[in-house]
């Protein structure tokens, strides 16, 4: 797995590592709980598992259900953030912080104290502000994310799952409360209903581990897209990786840094994307999550992958 190129030997080694990780995580398959706050996702089979690796050159390899699509949920927040920074530079940081919250992803507690400025762009309140800005900049926040993902994966059928989006919208009192609260401080530019609509729709985009690993490739290539064009400056790509490390897995970010040592972003659909700058992007998926909303098996698989390959940013 240490090989940077796509030689047959390198891939054989990669296959061996993935197979070993898949074998070793069987013991935790099904551990945790399938979250029920989005009813359309509550019936997901907790025994499913997929893991894919995409190199910076765009080669993909996987194990388990690595081609099966699932709901990317909060992983979409990496892409909304990247698109806003691409179009708007630093302006976002007057409206959202960059500090870990130490609270759950949908918590309200800090917002009043901090006058409607969410702690970071990956908790729901911060992601709503990012979605709002993307809506102003593009007129279609969810569409902008879908187009970006389709291009990075060369996969025109990637789309938001309307049933999942509607299910979240129907049970979305908490996010509606967050959005109204942020709006009450003047920190939303668009009507709350429109922001929520685009937010639940980009969270409901369905992708596979292989597609997410490819789509996150720009983070391993220091801001360069799959076609060689630049999305972000090297420094902005570094900053997004830094925020993933410190905030991407919510109040478990310290534990992730300790156990895995890679920038990661999780979603309650059970997916986690991890970045090895200069080398590769990984995506692991298994629907049962822990109390922080991170896939139990996914966390263990990433930990095993990192320790067996020695790949870490530290
Ligand atoms: N759409 C979900 C929500 O807003 C995303 C949360 C997550 O994946 N952590 O609650």
XYZ file of C-alpha atoms and ligand atoms in Angstrom:
324
model
C 0.000 0.000 0.000
C 3.001 2.286 0.280
C 3.255 2.506 -3.502
C 2.310 5.888 -4.986
C 1.837 4.514 -8.496
C -0.735 2.199 -9.956
C 1.608 -0.716 -10.587
C 0.079 -4.168 -10.435
C 2.157 -4.923 -7.345
C 0.839 -1.800 -5.619
C -2.750 -2.798 -6.327
C -2.257 -6.372 -5.239
C -0.915 -5.031 -1.967
C -3.879 -2.638 -1.719
C -6.308 -5.497 -2.283
C -4.648 -7.458 0.475
C -4.946 -4.556 2.936
C -8.614 -3.981 2.081
C -9.399 -7.701 2.382
C -7.674 -7.870 5.749
C -9.502 -4.802 7.032
C -12.816 -6.248 5.813
C -12.051 -9.538 7.579
C -11.005 -7.834 10.808
C -14.119 -5.655 11.133
C -16.578 -8.543 10.817
C -16.729 -8.697 14.620
C -18.230 -5.205 14.885
C -20.660 -5.584 11.975
C -24.054 -4.355 13.199
C -22.671 -2.676 16.360
C -24.256 0.698 17.119
C -27.704 1.780 16.018
C -29.284 2.835 12.745
C -30.441 6.406 13.406
C -34.153 7.062 13.197
C -34.334 10.866 12.932
C -34.703 10.447 9.164
C -37.393 7.713 8.949
C -36.514 6.838 5.335
C -33.042 5.753 6.507
C -34.140 3.903 9.649
C -34.664 0.589 7.850
C -31.097 0.416 6.450
C -29.481 -2.979 7.004
C -26.816 -2.529 9.732
C -24.910 -5.523 8.365
C -23.914 -3.832 5.138
C -20.335 -2.654 4.724
C -18.303 -1.138 1.904
C -14.832 0.371 1.651
C -13.209 2.050 -1.350
C -9.893 3.738 -1.976
C -9.254 6.205 -4.825
C -5.684 7.244 -5.583
C -4.847 10.812 -6.533
C -4.476 9.481 -10.089
C -8.146 8.415 -10.010
C -7.790 4.635 -9.704
C -10.348 3.011 -7.459
C -10.390 -0.240 -5.589
C -12.839 -1.556 -3.018
C -14.184 -4.345 -0.917
C -17.687 -5.340 0.233
C -20.568 -3.174 -0.968
C -18.278 -0.474 -2.314
C -20.420 0.205 -5.395
C -23.740 0.372 -3.566
C -25.227 3.834 -3.114
C -26.216 5.216 0.298
C -27.303 8.598 1.670
C -24.246 10.829 2.006
C -25.927 13.134 4.586
C -23.340 15.359 6.311
C -20.527 14.328 3.980
C -22.227 16.754 1.567
C -21.060 19.566 3.886
C -17.483 19.172 2.655
C -18.618 19.842 -0.910
C -20.868 22.803 -0.058
C -18.005 24.330 1.923
C -15.505 23.794 -0.903
C -17.865 25.367 -3.462
C -18.527 28.422 -1.280
C -14.814 28.964 -0.634
C -14.088 28.511 -4.341
C -16.623 31.223 -5.263
C -16.390 33.546 -2.285
C -12.976 33.157 -0.661
C -12.656 34.140 2.968
C -15.974 36.018 3.262
C -17.747 33.035 4.851
C -15.636 33.222 8.007
C -17.408 36.340 9.258
C -20.570 34.205 9.476
C -19.262 30.805 10.659
C -16.456 29.855 13.061
C -13.739 27.243 12.719
C -13.630 25.740 16.182
C -14.780 22.287 17.263
C -18.114 22.500 19.054
C -17.785 19.670 21.564
C -21.539 19.190 21.182
C -23.698 17.025 18.946
C -24.082 17.936 15.276
C -27.628 19.250 15.733
C -27.149 21.051 19.034
C -28.706 24.442 19.709
C -26.879 25.259 22.924
C -24.017 27.467 21.705
C -25.995 29.487 19.190
C -27.587 31.993 21.545
C -24.402 32.566 23.499
C -22.483 33.114 20.261
C -25.133 35.364 18.715
C -26.141 33.192 15.778
C -22.592 32.518 14.530
C -22.283 28.714 14.391
C -19.062 27.212 15.727
C -17.994 25.532 12.481
C -19.305 24.695 8.987
C -19.895 20.996 9.728
C -22.387 21.191 12.587
C -25.897 21.570 11.203
C -26.229 25.269 12.117
C -22.960 26.079 10.305
C -23.871 23.939 7.310
C -27.174 25.809 7.007
C -25.242 29.096 6.751
C -22.935 27.559 4.121
C -25.951 26.283 2.163
C -27.507 29.741 2.395
C -24.383 31.340 0.940
C -24.163 28.740 -1.833
C -27.802 29.434 -2.659
C -27.065 33.159 -2.987
C -23.968 32.504 -5.101
C -25.493 29.941 -7.475
C -29.278 30.196 -7.228
C -29.349 26.394 -6.788
C -27.216 25.068 -3.921
C -28.242 21.417 -4.254
C -27.867 21.548 -8.043
C -24.356 23.017 -7.714
C -23.309 20.158 -5.431
C -24.884 17.535 -7.716
C -23.107 18.960 -10.787
C -19.761 19.004 -9.019
C -20.157 15.400 -7.826
C -21.297 14.149 -11.240
C -18.235 15.674 -12.881
C -15.730 14.419 -10.314
C -17.134 10.881 -10.566
C -17.875 10.980 -14.311
C -21.285 9.723 -13.259
C -24.202 11.779 -14.616
C -26.884 9.921 -12.657
C -25.719 10.991 -9.187
C -28.722 12.775 -7.647
C -30.552 13.608 -4.486
C -33.051 10.968 -3.343
C -36.359 12.813 -3.109
C -37.909 10.271 -0.713
C -35.044 10.734 1.782
C -35.140 14.529 1.450
C -38.924 14.615 2.010
C -38.641 12.253 4.965
C -36.054 14.515 6.613
C -38.064 17.639 5.806
C -41.187 16.147 7.410
C -39.259 15.421 10.604
C -37.019 18.475 10.448
C -38.175 20.522 13.435
C -34.699 20.659 14.939
C -33.003 21.945 11.791
C -35.878 24.381 11.232
C -35.334 25.686 14.771
C -31.599 26.086 14.099
C -32.238 27.910 10.823
C -34.817 30.264 12.345
C -32.521 30.988 15.253
C -29.595 31.816 12.937
C -31.959 33.944 10.817
C -33.099 35.839 13.923
C -29.515 37.133 14.222
C -29.538 38.222 10.579
C -27.155 35.409 9.558
C -29.233 34.006 6.673
C -29.614 35.772 3.322
C -32.433 33.601 1.944
C -35.820 32.567 3.368
C -35.497 29.803 5.962
C -37.736 27.442 3.964
C -35.544 27.650 0.851
C -32.343 27.117 2.820
C -33.807 24.060 4.563
C -35.069 22.657 1.268
C -31.619 22.840 -0.366
C -29.947 21.565 2.803
C -32.072 18.388 3.098
C -31.726 17.784 -0.633
C -27.921 17.944 -0.726
C -27.790 15.755 2.406
C -30.037 13.237 0.561
C -27.652 12.779 -2.397
C -27.037 9.056 -2.916
C -23.522 7.873 -3.752
C -21.338 4.796 -3.372
C -18.042 4.496 -1.497
C -16.244 4.447 -4.869
C -17.961 7.647 -5.985
C -17.341 9.486 -2.712
C -13.681 8.465 -2.690
C -13.329 9.891 -6.205
C -15.317 13.034 -5.407
C -13.096 13.800 -2.412
C -9.974 13.479 -4.551
C -9.442 17.239 -4.793
C -8.682 17.242 -1.059
C -5.840 14.762 -1.552
C -4.626 16.651 -4.653
C -4.276 19.969 -2.778
C -7.320 21.535 -4.440
C -6.964 20.128 -7.972
C -9.991 18.497 -9.596
C -9.963 15.192 -11.395
C -9.573 16.886 -14.814
C -6.485 18.801 -13.631
C -8.224 22.166 -13.210
C -7.948 23.919 -9.872
C -10.977 24.148 -7.575
C -9.221 25.590 -4.535
C -5.842 27.068 -3.776
C -3.412 24.722 -2.056
C -3.875 26.718 1.109
C -7.710 26.534 1.025
C -7.567 22.770 0.440
C -5.258 22.471 3.442
C -7.710 24.515 5.502
C -10.674 22.295 4.595
C -8.633 19.237 5.544
C -7.783 20.963 8.840
C -11.457 21.640 9.584
C -12.301 18.024 8.728
C -9.674 16.877 11.220
C -10.903 19.149 14.006
C -14.673 19.198 13.341
C -15.535 16.583 10.682
C -16.675 13.883 13.096
C -18.335 16.226 15.610
C -17.512 15.678 19.266
C -15.536 12.545 18.379
C -12.982 14.532 16.333
C -10.319 14.241 19.035
C -10.809 10.479 19.173
C -10.613 10.261 15.377
C -7.375 12.267 15.298
C -5.954 10.005 17.981
C -7.061 6.688 16.507
C -6.896 7.421 12.761
C -4.849 10.583 12.255
C -6.518 11.638 8.999
C -8.974 14.393 8.049
C -12.395 12.696 8.043
C -16.016 13.674 7.407
C -18.880 11.481 8.519
C -22.601 11.380 7.822
C -25.505 9.771 9.694
C -26.117 7.623 6.618
C -23.093 5.653 7.912
C -20.465 6.938 5.470
C -17.072 8.399 6.383
C -14.631 9.976 3.923
C -10.953 10.177 4.919
C -8.123 11.971 3.127
C -4.458 11.047 2.854
C -2.979 14.190 1.250
C -0.800 13.458 -1.810
C -1.871 9.834 -1.841
C -5.517 8.824 -1.731
C -9.049 9.326 -0.499
C -10.995 6.578 1.259
C -14.665 6.093 1.854
C -16.118 3.531 4.226
C -19.781 2.841 4.808
C -21.836 0.841 7.275
C -25.209 2.184 8.481
C -25.018 1.626 12.263
C -23.614 4.673 14.069
C -22.479 5.546 17.590
C -23.754 8.295 19.909
C -21.762 10.941 17.993
C -23.339 9.907 14.682
C -20.223 8.212 13.271
C -20.371 4.718 11.755
C -19.046 2.250 14.337
C -17.678 -0.186 11.802
C -16.460 2.652 9.577
C -14.436 4.133 12.420
C -12.851 0.765 13.201
C -12.118 0.066 9.527
C -10.359 3.419 9.125
C -8.358 2.812 12.277
C -7.225 -0.602 11.001
C -6.458 0.796 7.548
C -4.358 3.607 9.000
C -2.433 1.348 11.356
C -1.820 -1.370 8.764
C -0.621 1.027 6.056
C 1.097 3.531 8.347
C -0.752 6.278 6.445
C -1.489 9.306 8.617
C -0.854 13.019 8.456
C 1.255 12.782 11.627
N -29.298 15.657 7.365
C -28.793 15.301 8.670
C -29.259 16.305 9.693
O -29.378 17.454 9.360
C -27.292 15.251 8.589
C -26.651 14.966 9.938
C -25.406 14.139 9.814
O -25.179 13.450 8.844
N -24.609 14.149 10.855
O -29.490 15.996 10.830
